[in-house]
Amino acid sequence: MKRSQSKDRKPRSDAQRNRERILEVAKQAFARSGANASLDDIAKEAGVGPGTLYRHFPTREELLEAVYRSEVEKLAAAERRFAETLPPIEALRAWMLLFVDYIAAKQIIAPALNALVGDPKKVFETSYARIWEAIRALVKRAIKSGDIRKDLDAIDLLRALIGVASTATSPDWQQSARRLVDILVIGSRPVK
């Protein structure tokens, strides 16, 4: 009985902070060193012991997957935060800029996930659904406010951003993608 209660209980705030720190440091380490980044170095840089890292993430695969899922969660949370705090068109633009950063992280993490997990389709499919829901909600809100054209399909914006990122061969592709966000937003305005 006690065991099931402890599983349902929310983690302590210090444990949650440790987990978040580990995920952020791991993302940076995987960006620098790829899938074989030292987990002991990640723990040290995050300011936790190796035991703490392994308690949260028993395997390298689980850590990689958690880093990826964390990036998706940031996108989903940003959609809600932007919708509550920004006008519709600005919320959409801000989320699209954040999506560019997500693509950059995914480009780093996806090859490592593919190498270690084999076929991470489930991870990517789940994230795609969350991303689709977020951009669809933002586009719907911007259409309703009259900020963007009624015939705009959210998937078109998503495809355009993914397209520029998938052809990213230069180190400055993110700057180009950010400019593209502004072009897409301007092109999405209603024709007068």
Short mmCIF file of N, CA and C in Angstrom, two decimals:
data_model
loop_
_atom_site.label_atom_id
_atom_site.label_comp_id
_atom_site.label_asym_id
_atom_site.label_seq_id
_atom_site.Cartn_x
_atom_site.Cartn_y
_atom_site.Cartn_z
N MET A 1 0.82 -1.19 0.00
CA MET A 1 0.00 0.00 0.00
C MET A 1 0.87 1.26 0.00
N LYS A 2 1.88 1.26 0.87
CA LYS A 2 2.75 2.43 0.95
C LYS A 2 3.44 2.69 -0.37
N ARG A 3 3.84 1.61 -1.06
CA ARG A 3 4.56 1.75 -2.32
C ARG A 3 3.71 2.48 -3.36
N SER A 4 2.44 2.11 -3.52
CA SER A 4 1.60 2.78 -4.51
C SER A 4 1.33 4.23 -4.12
N GLN A 5 1.24 4.50 -2.82
CA GLN A 5 1.04 5.88 -2.39
C GLN A 5 2.25 6.73 -2.74
N SER A 6 3.46 6.19 -2.59
CA SER A 6 4.65 6.98 -2.89
C SER A 6 4.78 7.24 -4.39
N LYS A 7 4.28 6.33 -5.22
CA LYS A 7 4.32 6.56 -6.66
C LYS A 7 3.37 7.68 -7.07
N ASP A 8 2.23 7.81 -6.40
CA ASP A 8 1.24 8.81 -6.74
C ASP A 8 1.58 10.18 -6.17
N ARG A 9 2.45 10.21 -5.18
CA ARG A 9 2.80 11.45 -4.52
C ARG A 9 3.66 12.32 -5.44
N LYS A 10 3.46 13.64 -5.36
CA LYS A 10 4.28 14.57 -6.13
C LYS A 10 5.69 14.55 -5.58
N PRO A 11 6.68 14.73 -6.47
CA PRO A 11 8.05 14.76 -5.96
C PRO A 11 8.29 16.00 -5.09
N ARG A 12 9.20 15.86 -4.16
CA ARG A 12 9.57 17.01 -3.32
C ARG A 12 10.11 18.11 -4.22
N SER A 13 10.00 19.34 -3.75
CA SER A 13 10.44 20.46 -4.58
C SER A 13 11.93 20.40 -4.89
N ASP A 14 12.77 19.96 -3.94
CA ASP A 14 14.20 19.86 -4.22
C ASP A 14 14.48 18.76 -5.23
N ALA A 15 13.73 17.68 -5.18
CA ALA A 15 13.89 16.60 -6.16
C ALA A 15 13.47 17.07 -7.55
N GLN A 16 12.41 17.86 -7.60
CA GLN A 16 11.95 18.40 -8.89
C GLN A 16 12.98 19.37 -9.46
N ARG A 17 13.56 20.22 -8.60
CA ARG A 17 14.61 21.14 -9.06
C ARG A 17 15.82 20.38 -9.57
N ASN A 18 16.21 19.33 -8.85
CA ASN A 18 17.34 18.50 -9.30
C ASN A 18 17.06 17.91 -10.68
N ARG A 19 15.86 17.39 -10.84
CA ARG A 19 15.48 16.78 -12.12
C ARG A 19 15.56 17.80 -13.25
N GLU A 20 15.01 18.99 -13.02
CA GLU A 20 15.02 20.04 -14.04
C GLU A 20 16.44 20.49 -14.37
N ARG A 21 17.28 20.60 -13.33
CA ARG A 21 18.68 20.99 -13.56
C ARG A 21 19.40 19.92 -14.37
N ILE A 22 19.17 18.68 -14.03
CA ILE A 22 19.80 17.57 -14.77
C ILE A 22 19.38 17.62 -16.24
N LEU A 23 18.10 17.83 -16.50
CA LEU A 23 17.61 17.87 -17.87
C LEU A 23 18.23 19.01 -18.67
N GLU A 24 18.35 20.18 -18.05
CA GLU A 24 18.94 21.33 -18.76
C GLU A 24 20.42 21.09 -19.05
N VAL A 25 21.14 20.61 -18.05
CA VAL A 25 22.57 20.33 -18.24
C VAL A 25 22.76 19.22 -19.26
N ALA A 26 21.92 18.19 -19.20
CA ALA A 26 22.02 17.08 -20.15
C ALA A 26 21.77 17.55 -21.57
N LYS A 27 20.80 18.43 -21.76
CA LYS A 27 20.53 18.96 -23.10
C LYS A 27 21.78 19.64 -23.65
N GLN A 28 22.41 20.46 -22.84
CA GLN A 28 23.62 21.15 -23.27
C GLN A 28 24.77 20.17 -23.52
N ALA A 29 24.91 19.17 -22.66
CA ALA A 29 25.98 18.18 -22.81
C ALA A 29 25.78 17.35 -24.08
N PHE A 30 24.55 16.95 -24.35
CA PHE A 30 24.27 16.17 -25.56
C PHE A 30 24.51 17.04 -26.80
N ALA A 31 24.24 18.34 -26.69
CA ALA A 31 24.50 19.25 -27.81
C ALA A 31 25.99 19.33 -28.10
N ARG A 32 26.79 19.37 -27.03
CA ARG A 32 28.24 19.47 -27.19
C ARG A 32 28.87 18.16 -27.62
N SER A 33 28.45 17.07 -26.99
CA SER A 33 29.19 15.80 -27.12
C SER A 33 28.40 14.66 -27.75
N GLY A 34 27.14 14.89 -28.07
CA GLY A 34 26.33 13.82 -28.64
C GLY A 34 25.84 12.86 -27.59
N ALA A 35 25.35 11.72 -28.05
CA ALA A 35 24.71 10.73 -27.16
C ALA A 35 25.65 10.14 -26.14
N ASN A 36 26.95 10.22 -26.39
CA ASN A 36 27.90 9.60 -25.48
C ASN A 36 28.45 10.56 -24.43
N ALA A 37 27.79 11.67 -24.22
CA ALA A 37 28.21 12.61 -23.17
C ALA A 37 28.29 11.86 -21.84
N SER A 38 29.27 12.20 -21.05
CA SER A 38 29.47 11.54 -19.77
C SER A 38 28.34 11.86 -18.80
N LEU A 39 27.68 10.82 -18.32
CA LEU A 39 26.59 11.03 -17.36
C LEU A 39 27.13 11.53 -16.03
N ASP A 40 28.33 11.06 -15.65
CA ASP A 40 28.94 11.55 -14.41
C ASP A 40 29.25 13.04 -14.51
N ASP A 41 29.72 13.48 -15.69
CA ASP A 41 29.98 14.91 -15.89
C ASP A 41 28.68 15.71 -15.86
N ILE A 42 27.62 15.14 -16.41
CA ILE A 42 26.31 15.81 -16.37
C ILE A 42 25.87 15.99 -14.93
N ALA A 43 25.99 14.93 -14.13
CA ALA A 43 25.61 15.01 -12.72
C ALA A 43 26.42 16.08 -12.00
N LYS A 44 27.73 16.07 -12.23
CA LYS A 44 28.62 17.03 -11.57
C LYS A 44 28.25 18.47 -11.96
N GLU A 45 28.06 18.71 -13.25
CA GLU A 45 27.71 20.05 -13.72
C GLU A 45 26.34 20.50 -13.19
N ALA A 46 25.43 19.54 -13.00
CA ALA A 46 24.10 19.87 -12.48
C ALA A 46 24.13 20.06 -10.97
N GLY A 47 25.27 19.75 -10.34
CA GLY A 47 25.39 19.94 -8.89
C GLY A 47 24.73 18.84 -8.08
N VAL A 48 24.64 17.64 -8.68
CA VAL A 48 24.07 16.50 -7.97
C VAL A 48 25.06 15.33 -8.05
N GLY A 49 24.86 14.37 -7.21
CA GLY A 49 25.69 13.17 -7.25
C GLY A 49 25.21 12.23 -8.34
N PRO A 50 26.08 11.32 -8.79
CA PRO A 50 25.67 10.36 -9.82
C PRO A 50 24.45 9.54 -9.39
N GLY A 51 24.36 9.24 -8.10
CA GLY A 51 23.21 8.47 -7.61
C GLY A 51 21.90 9.20 -7.85
N THR A 52 21.91 10.52 -7.68
CA THR A 52 20.71 11.31 -7.91
C THR A 52 20.32 11.26 -9.38
N LEU A 53 21.32 11.40 -10.26
CA LEU A 53 21.03 11.33 -11.70
C LEU A 53 20.43 9.97 -12.05
N TYR A 54 21.07 8.89 -11.56
CA TYR A 54 20.58 7.55 -11.91
C TYR A 54 19.25 7.22 -11.23
N ARG A 55 18.96 7.85 -10.12
CA ARG A 55 17.66 7.63 -9.48
C ARG A 55 16.55 8.23 -10.36
N HIS A 56 16.82 9.39 -10.94
CA HIS A 56 15.84 10.01 -11.84
C HIS A 56 15.82 9.34 -13.21
N PHE A 57 17.00 8.98 -13.71
CA PHE A 57 17.15 8.46 -15.07
C PHE A 57 18.08 7.24 -15.04
N PRO A 58 17.52 6.06 -14.83
CA PRO A 58 18.35 4.86 -14.67
C PRO A 58 19.22 4.53 -15.88
N THR A 59 18.81 4.97 -17.08
CA THR A 59 19.60 4.67 -18.27
C THR A 59 19.82 5.93 -19.10
N ARG A 60 20.81 5.87 -19.94
CA ARG A 60 21.10 6.98 -20.87
C ARG A 60 19.90 7.24 -21.77
N GLU A 61 19.26 6.15 -22.22
CA GLU A 61 18.10 6.28 -23.09
C GLU A 61 16.97 7.04 -22.40
N GLU A 62 16.76 6.74 -21.12
CA GLU A 62 15.70 7.43 -20.39
C GLU A 62 16.02 8.91 -20.22
N LEU A 63 17.28 9.23 -20.03
CA LEU A 63 17.68 10.64 -19.92
C LEU A 63 17.48 11.36 -21.25
N LEU A 64 17.91 10.76 -22.34
CA LEU A 64 17.72 11.37 -23.66
C LEU A 64 16.24 11.60 -23.95
N GLU A 65 15.45 10.58 -23.68
CA GLU A 65 14.01 10.71 -23.93
C GLU A 65 13.40 11.79 -23.04
N ALA A 66 13.84 11.87 -21.80
CA ALA A 66 13.31 12.88 -20.88
C ALA A 66 13.70 14.28 -21.33
N VAL A 67 14.92 14.45 -21.86
CA VAL A 67 15.33 15.76 -22.37
C VAL A 67 14.42 16.16 -23.52
N TYR A 68 14.18 15.22 -24.42
CA TYR A 68 13.32 15.51 -25.56
C TYR A 68 11.89 15.86 -25.11
N ARG A 69 11.34 15.04 -24.22
CA ARG A 69 9.98 15.29 -23.74
C ARG A 69 9.89 16.62 -23.00
N SER A 70 10.95 16.99 -22.30
CA SER A 70 10.99 18.27 -21.59
C SER A 70 10.88 19.43 -22.56
N GLU A 71 11.54 19.32 -23.70
CA GLU A 71 11.46 20.37 -24.71
C GLU A 71 10.03 20.49 -25.26
N VAL A 72 9.39 19.35 -25.46
CA VAL A 72 8.00 19.36 -25.94
C VAL A 72 7.09 19.98 -24.89
N GLU A 73 7.30 19.64 -23.63
CA GLU A 73 6.50 20.21 -22.55
C GLU A 73 6.65 21.73 -22.48
N LYS A 74 7.88 22.21 -22.71
CA LYS A 74 8.11 23.66 -22.72
C LYS A 74 7.29 24.32 -23.81
N LEU A 75 7.22 23.68 -24.97
CA LEU A 75 6.40 24.23 -26.07
C LEU A 75 4.92 24.26 -25.69
N ALA A 76 4.45 23.17 -25.12
CA ALA A 76 3.03 23.09 -24.74
C ALA A 76 2.70 24.13 -23.67
N ALA A 77 3.57 24.27 -22.68
CA ALA A 77 3.33 25.24 -21.61
C ALA A 77 3.41 26.67 -22.16
N ALA A 78 4.30 26.88 -23.10
CA ALA A 78 4.45 28.22 -23.69
C ALA A 78 3.19 28.62 -24.43
N GLU A 79 2.56 27.68 -25.10
CA GLU A 79 1.31 28.00 -25.81
C GLU A 79 0.29 28.57 -24.84
N ARG A 80 0.13 27.92 -23.72
CA ARG A 80 -0.85 28.39 -22.73
C ARG A 80 -0.43 29.74 -22.14
N ARG A 81 0.84 29.87 -21.80
CA ARG A 81 1.35 31.11 -21.22
C ARG A 81 1.22 32.27 -22.20
N PHE A 82 1.62 32.05 -23.44
CA PHE A 82 1.54 33.11 -24.45
C PHE A 82 0.08 33.50 -24.72
N ALA A 83 -0.80 32.50 -24.77
CA ALA A 83 -2.22 32.78 -25.03
C ALA A 83 -2.83 33.63 -23.91
N GLU A 84 -2.34 33.46 -22.70
CA GLU A 84 -2.87 34.21 -21.56
C GLU A 84 -2.27 35.61 -21.45
N THR A 85 -1.06 35.81 -21.98
CA THR A 85 -0.36 37.06 -21.70
C THR A 85 -0.12 37.95 -22.93
N LEU A 86 -0.31 37.43 -24.13
CA LEU A 86 0.00 38.20 -25.33
C LEU A 86 -1.21 38.29 -26.26
N PRO A 87 -1.27 39.34 -27.06
CA PRO A 87 -2.31 39.40 -28.10
C PRO A 87 -2.13 38.20 -29.04
N PRO A 88 -3.20 37.75 -29.70
CA PRO A 88 -3.16 36.52 -30.50
C PRO A 88 -2.01 36.43 -31.50
N ILE A 89 -1.78 37.46 -32.29
CA ILE A 89 -0.73 37.37 -33.32
C ILE A 89 0.65 37.34 -32.68
N GLU A 90 0.83 38.08 -31.59
CA GLU A 90 2.11 38.07 -30.89
C GLU A 90 2.34 36.73 -30.19
N ALA A 91 1.28 36.13 -29.67
CA ALA A 91 1.40 34.81 -29.04
C ALA A 91 1.83 33.77 -30.08
N LEU A 92 1.23 33.83 -31.25
CA LEU A 92 1.59 32.89 -32.33
C LEU A 92 3.05 33.09 -32.73
N ARG A 93 3.45 34.33 -32.93
CA ARG A 93 4.84 34.62 -33.33
C ARG A 93 5.82 34.14 -32.26
N ALA A 94 5.54 34.44 -31.01
CA ALA A 94 6.44 34.03 -29.91
C ALA A 94 6.56 32.51 -29.85
N TRP A 95 5.45 31.82 -30.05
CA TRP A 95 5.49 30.36 -30.01
C TRP A 95 6.28 29.81 -31.20
N MET A 96 6.10 30.41 -32.35
CA MET A 96 6.84 29.95 -33.53
C MET A 96 8.34 30.16 -33.36
N LEU A 97 8.74 31.26 -32.74
CA LEU A 97 10.16 31.48 -32.45
C LEU A 97 10.68 30.42 -31.48
N LEU A 98 9.88 30.08 -30.49
CA LEU A 98 10.27 29.03 -29.54
C LEU A 98 10.35 27.68 -30.26
N PHE A 99 9.48 27.47 -31.23
CA PHE A 99 9.50 26.23 -32.00
C PHE A 99 10.82 26.09 -32.76
N VAL A 100 11.36 27.19 -33.24
CA VAL A 100 12.66 27.15 -33.91
C VAL A 100 13.73 26.62 -32.94
N ASP A 101 13.69 27.09 -31.70
CA ASP A 101 14.64 26.59 -30.70
C ASP A 101 14.41 25.10 -30.43
N TYR A 102 13.16 24.69 -30.39
CA TYR A 102 12.83 23.27 -30.19
C TYR A 102 13.42 22.42 -31.32
N ILE A 103 13.29 22.90 -32.55
CA ILE A 103 13.84 22.16 -33.70
C ILE A 103 15.35 22.02 -33.55
N ALA A 104 16.01 23.08 -33.10
CA ALA A 104 17.45 23.02 -32.89
C ALA A 104 17.79 21.93 -31.86
N ALA A 105 17.03 21.88 -30.77
CA ALA A 105 17.27 20.85 -29.76
C ALA A 105 16.96 19.47 -30.32
N LYS A 106 15.90 19.35 -31.09
CA LYS A 106 15.52 18.05 -31.65
C LYS A 106 16.60 17.55 -32.61
N GLN A 107 17.21 18.46 -33.38
CA GLN A 107 18.25 18.04 -34.30
C GLN A 107 19.43 17.44 -33.56
N ILE A 108 19.67 17.89 -32.36
CA ILE A 108 20.75 17.36 -31.55
C ILE A 108 20.34 16.04 -30.91
N ILE A 109 19.13 16.00 -30.38
CA ILE A 109 18.68 14.86 -29.58
C ILE A 109 18.21 13.69 -30.44
N ALA A 110 17.55 13.98 -31.56
CA ALA A 110 16.96 12.90 -32.37
C ALA A 110 17.98 11.87 -32.84
N PRO A 111 19.14 12.26 -33.38
CA PRO A 111 20.10 11.24 -33.79
C PRO A 111 20.57 10.37 -32.62
N ALA A 112 20.74 11.00 -31.46
CA ALA A 112 21.15 10.24 -30.28
C ALA A 112 20.05 9.28 -29.86
N LEU A 113 18.79 9.73 -29.89
CA LEU A 113 17.68 8.84 -29.57
C LEU A 113 17.60 7.69 -30.57
N ASN A 114 17.77 8.01 -31.84
CA ASN A 114 17.73 6.97 -32.87
C ASN A 114 18.82 5.93 -32.63
N ALA A 115 20.02 6.40 -32.27
CA ALA A 115 21.14 5.49 -32.07
C ALA A 115 20.95 4.61 -30.84
N LEU A 116 20.39 5.16 -29.78
CA LEU A 116 20.30 4.41 -28.54
C LEU A 116 18.98 3.66 -28.36
N VAL A 117 17.89 4.29 -28.76
CA VAL A 117 16.58 3.70 -28.52
C VAL A 117 16.16 2.82 -29.69
N GLY A 118 16.74 3.04 -30.86
CA GLY A 118 16.37 2.24 -32.02
C GLY A 118 15.30 2.95 -32.81
N ASP A 119 14.05 2.72 -32.46
CA ASP A 119 12.94 3.33 -33.18
C ASP A 119 12.12 4.18 -32.21
N PRO A 120 12.46 5.46 -32.09
CA PRO A 120 11.76 6.31 -31.13
C PRO A 120 10.44 6.88 -31.66
N LYS A 121 9.78 6.16 -32.57
CA LYS A 121 8.55 6.68 -33.19
C LYS A 121 7.51 7.10 -32.17
N LYS A 122 7.32 6.29 -31.12
CA LYS A 122 6.31 6.61 -30.12
C LYS A 122 6.59 7.96 -29.46
N VAL A 123 7.86 8.19 -29.16
CA VAL A 123 8.25 9.45 -28.53
C VAL A 123 7.91 10.61 -29.45
N PHE A 124 8.28 10.49 -30.73
CA PHE A 124 8.06 11.57 -31.68
C PHE A 124 6.57 11.75 -32.00
N GLU A 125 5.82 10.65 -32.10
CA GLU A 125 4.39 10.76 -32.40
C GLU A 125 3.65 11.48 -31.29
N THR A 126 3.98 11.16 -30.05
CA THR A 126 3.35 11.82 -28.91
C THR A 126 3.67 13.30 -28.92
N SER A 127 4.92 13.63 -29.20
CA SER A 127 5.31 15.04 -29.20
C SER A 127 4.63 15.78 -30.35
N TYR A 128 4.52 15.13 -31.50
CA TYR A 128 3.87 15.78 -32.64
C TYR A 128 2.44 16.18 -32.29
N ALA A 129 1.73 15.30 -31.61
CA ALA A 129 0.34 15.60 -31.23
C ALA A 129 0.29 16.83 -30.32
N ARG A 130 1.20 16.92 -29.35
CA ARG A 130 1.23 18.06 -28.44
C ARG A 130 1.55 19.36 -29.19
N ILE A 131 2.51 19.27 -30.11
CA ILE A 131 2.91 20.44 -30.90
C ILE A 131 1.76 20.88 -31.80
N TRP A 132 1.13 19.92 -32.44
CA TRP A 132 0.00 20.22 -33.32
C TRP A 132 -1.12 20.91 -32.55
N GLU A 133 -1.45 20.39 -31.36
CA GLU A 133 -2.50 21.01 -30.55
C GLU A 133 -2.15 22.45 -30.19
N ALA A 134 -0.90 22.69 -29.86
CA ALA A 134 -0.47 24.04 -29.46
C ALA A 134 -0.60 25.03 -30.60
N ILE A 135 -0.05 24.71 -31.76
CA ILE A 135 -0.09 25.67 -32.87
C ILE A 135 -1.52 25.83 -33.38
N ARG A 136 -2.29 24.74 -33.37
CA ARG A 136 -3.67 24.83 -33.81
C ARG A 136 -4.46 25.79 -32.92
N ALA A 137 -4.25 25.71 -31.61
CA ALA A 137 -4.97 26.60 -30.68
C ALA A 137 -4.57 28.06 -30.91
N LEU A 138 -3.28 28.30 -31.13
CA LEU A 138 -2.82 29.67 -31.35
C LEU A 138 -3.33 30.24 -32.67
N VAL A 139 -3.33 29.42 -33.71
CA VAL A 139 -3.84 29.87 -35.01
C VAL A 139 -5.34 30.15 -34.92
N LYS A 140 -6.06 29.25 -34.28
CA LYS A 140 -7.51 29.43 -34.12
C LYS A 140 -7.82 30.74 -33.40
N ARG A 141 -7.05 31.02 -32.36
CA ARG A 141 -7.24 32.26 -31.59
C ARG A 141 -6.94 33.49 -32.46
N ALA A 142 -5.86 33.40 -33.26
CA ALA A 142 -5.48 34.54 -34.12
C ALA A 142 -6.49 34.74 -35.25
N ILE A 143 -7.06 33.66 -35.75
CA ILE A 143 -8.10 33.78 -36.78
C ILE A 143 -9.34 34.45 -36.18
N LYS A 144 -9.71 33.98 -35.00
CA LYS A 144 -10.90 34.53 -34.33
C LYS A 144 -10.75 36.02 -34.06
N SER A 145 -9.54 36.47 -33.74
CA SER A 145 -9.31 37.89 -33.46
C SER A 145 -9.22 38.73 -34.73
N GLY A 146 -9.12 38.06 -35.89
CA GLY A 146 -8.98 38.77 -37.15
C GLY A 146 -7.54 39.13 -37.49
N ASP A 147 -6.59 38.66 -36.69
CA ASP A 147 -5.18 38.97 -36.92
C ASP A 147 -4.60 38.22 -38.11
N ILE A 148 -5.14 37.03 -38.39
CA ILE A 148 -4.63 36.28 -39.54
C ILE A 148 -5.79 35.79 -40.40
N ARG A 149 -5.45 35.39 -41.60
CA ARG A 149 -6.45 34.98 -42.60
C ARG A 149 -7.27 33.79 -42.12
N LYS A 150 -8.52 33.78 -42.53
CA LYS A 150 -9.42 32.68 -42.13
C LYS A 150 -9.08 31.38 -42.82
N ASP A 151 -8.42 31.45 -43.98
CA ASP A 151 -8.12 30.22 -44.72
C ASP A 151 -6.76 29.62 -44.34
N LEU A 152 -6.10 30.18 -43.35
CA LEU A 152 -4.79 29.67 -42.94
C LEU A 152 -4.96 28.37 -42.17
N ASP A 153 -4.18 27.39 -42.55
CA ASP A 153 -4.17 26.11 -41.85
C ASP A 153 -2.90 26.06 -41.00
N ALA A 154 -3.05 25.75 -39.74
CA ALA A 154 -1.91 25.72 -38.82
C ALA A 154 -0.81 24.79 -39.32
N ILE A 155 -1.19 23.71 -39.95
CA ILE A 155 -0.20 22.75 -40.44
C ILE A 155 0.72 23.39 -41.48
N ASP A 156 0.22 24.37 -42.23
CA ASP A 156 1.06 25.05 -43.21
C ASP A 156 2.20 25.81 -42.53
N LEU A 157 1.89 26.48 -41.43
CA LEU A 157 2.93 27.18 -40.69
C LEU A 157 3.95 26.20 -40.12
N LEU A 158 3.44 25.12 -39.58
CA LEU A 158 4.33 24.10 -39.00
C LEU A 158 5.23 23.50 -40.07
N ARG A 159 4.67 23.17 -41.21
CA ARG A 159 5.47 22.59 -42.30
C ARG A 159 6.54 23.57 -42.79
N ALA A 160 6.20 24.84 -42.86
CA ALA A 160 7.18 25.83 -43.30
C ALA A 160 8.36 25.89 -42.33
N LEU A 161 8.07 25.89 -41.05
CA LEU A 161 9.14 25.93 -40.06
C LEU A 161 9.97 24.66 -40.05
N ILE A 162 9.31 23.53 -40.15
CA ILE A 162 10.03 22.25 -40.19
C ILE A 162 10.87 22.18 -41.45
N GLY A 163 10.33 22.68 -42.55
CA GLY A 163 11.04 22.67 -43.82
C GLY A 163 12.34 23.44 -43.77
N VAL A 164 12.31 24.62 -43.21
CA VAL A 164 13.55 25.41 -43.15
C VAL A 164 14.55 24.75 -42.20
N ALA A 165 14.06 24.13 -41.15
CA ALA A 165 14.96 23.49 -40.20
C ALA A 165 15.56 22.20 -40.76
N SER A 166 14.78 21.48 -41.56
CA SER A 166 15.28 20.20 -42.07
C SER A 166 16.35 20.39 -43.14
N THR A 167 16.44 21.57 -43.69
CA THR A 167 17.48 21.85 -44.67
C THR A 167 18.62 22.64 -44.04
N ALA A 168 18.65 22.65 -42.75
CA ALA A 168 19.65 23.44 -42.03
C ALA A 168 21.03 22.82 -42.18
N THR A 169 21.83 23.46 -43.00
CA THR A 169 23.20 22.98 -43.19
C THR A 169 24.21 24.03 -42.75
N SER A 170 23.76 25.24 -42.57
CA SER A 170 24.70 26.28 -42.17
C SER A 170 24.54 26.57 -40.68
N PRO A 171 25.57 27.09 -40.07
CA PRO A 171 25.49 27.37 -38.64
C PRO A 171 24.50 28.48 -38.29
N ASP A 172 24.12 29.29 -39.28
CA ASP A 172 23.21 30.40 -38.98
C ASP A 172 21.76 30.11 -39.39
N TRP A 173 21.41 28.83 -39.54
CA TRP A 173 20.06 28.49 -39.99
C TRP A 173 19.00 29.00 -39.02
N GLN A 174 19.32 29.04 -37.71
CA GLN A 174 18.32 29.50 -36.74
C GLN A 174 17.98 30.97 -36.97
N GLN A 175 18.97 31.79 -37.31
CA GLN A 175 18.70 33.20 -37.60
C GLN A 175 17.79 33.31 -38.82
N SER A 176 18.08 32.49 -39.83
CA SER A 176 17.24 32.48 -41.03
C SER A 176 15.82 32.04 -40.69
N ALA A 177 15.70 31.02 -39.86
CA ALA A 177 14.38 30.52 -39.47
C ALA A 177 13.61 31.58 -38.69
N ARG A 178 14.29 32.35 -37.87
CA ARG A 178 13.63 33.42 -37.11
C ARG A 178 13.11 34.50 -38.06
N ARG A 179 13.89 34.81 -39.08
CA ARG A 179 13.41 35.78 -40.09
C ARG A 179 12.20 35.21 -40.81
N LEU A 180 12.24 33.92 -41.08
CA LEU A 180 11.12 33.27 -41.75
C LEU A 180 9.85 33.36 -40.91
N VAL A 181 9.98 33.27 -39.60
CA VAL A 181 8.81 33.41 -38.73
C VAL A 181 8.13 34.75 -38.98
N ASP A 182 8.91 35.81 -39.05
CA ASP A 182 8.31 37.13 -39.30
C ASP A 182 7.67 37.20 -40.68
N ILE A 183 8.33 36.60 -41.67
CA ILE A 183 7.75 36.57 -43.02
C ILE A 183 6.44 35.79 -43.02
N LEU A 184 6.41 34.67 -42.33
CA LEU A 184 5.19 33.86 -42.25
C LEU A 184 4.06 34.62 -41.55
N VAL A 185 4.40 35.30 -40.48
CA VAL A 185 3.38 36.06 -39.74
C VAL A 185 2.82 37.17 -40.63
N ILE A 186 3.70 37.91 -41.30
CA ILE A 186 3.24 38.99 -42.18
C ILE A 186 2.39 38.41 -43.32
N GLY A 187 2.83 37.31 -43.89
CA GLY A 187 2.08 36.69 -44.98
C GLY A 187 0.77 36.06 -44.54
N SER A 188 0.60 35.85 -43.25
CA SER A 188 -0.63 35.26 -42.72
C SER A 188 -1.70 36.29 -42.43
N ARG A 189 -1.34 37.56 -42.52
CA ARG A 189 -2.30 38.63 -42.23
C ARG A 189 -3.42 38.60 -43.28
N PRO A 190 -4.59 39.05 -42.92
CA PRO A 190 -5.70 39.11 -43.89
C PRO A 190 -5.37 40.04 -45.05
N VAL A 191 -5.80 39.65 -46.24
CA VAL A 191 -5.62 40.49 -47.42
C VAL A 191 -6.65 41.61 -47.36
N LYS A 192 -6.18 42.83 -47.55
CA LYS A 192 -7.11 43.98 -47.44
C LYS A 192 -7.38 44.57 -48.79
#
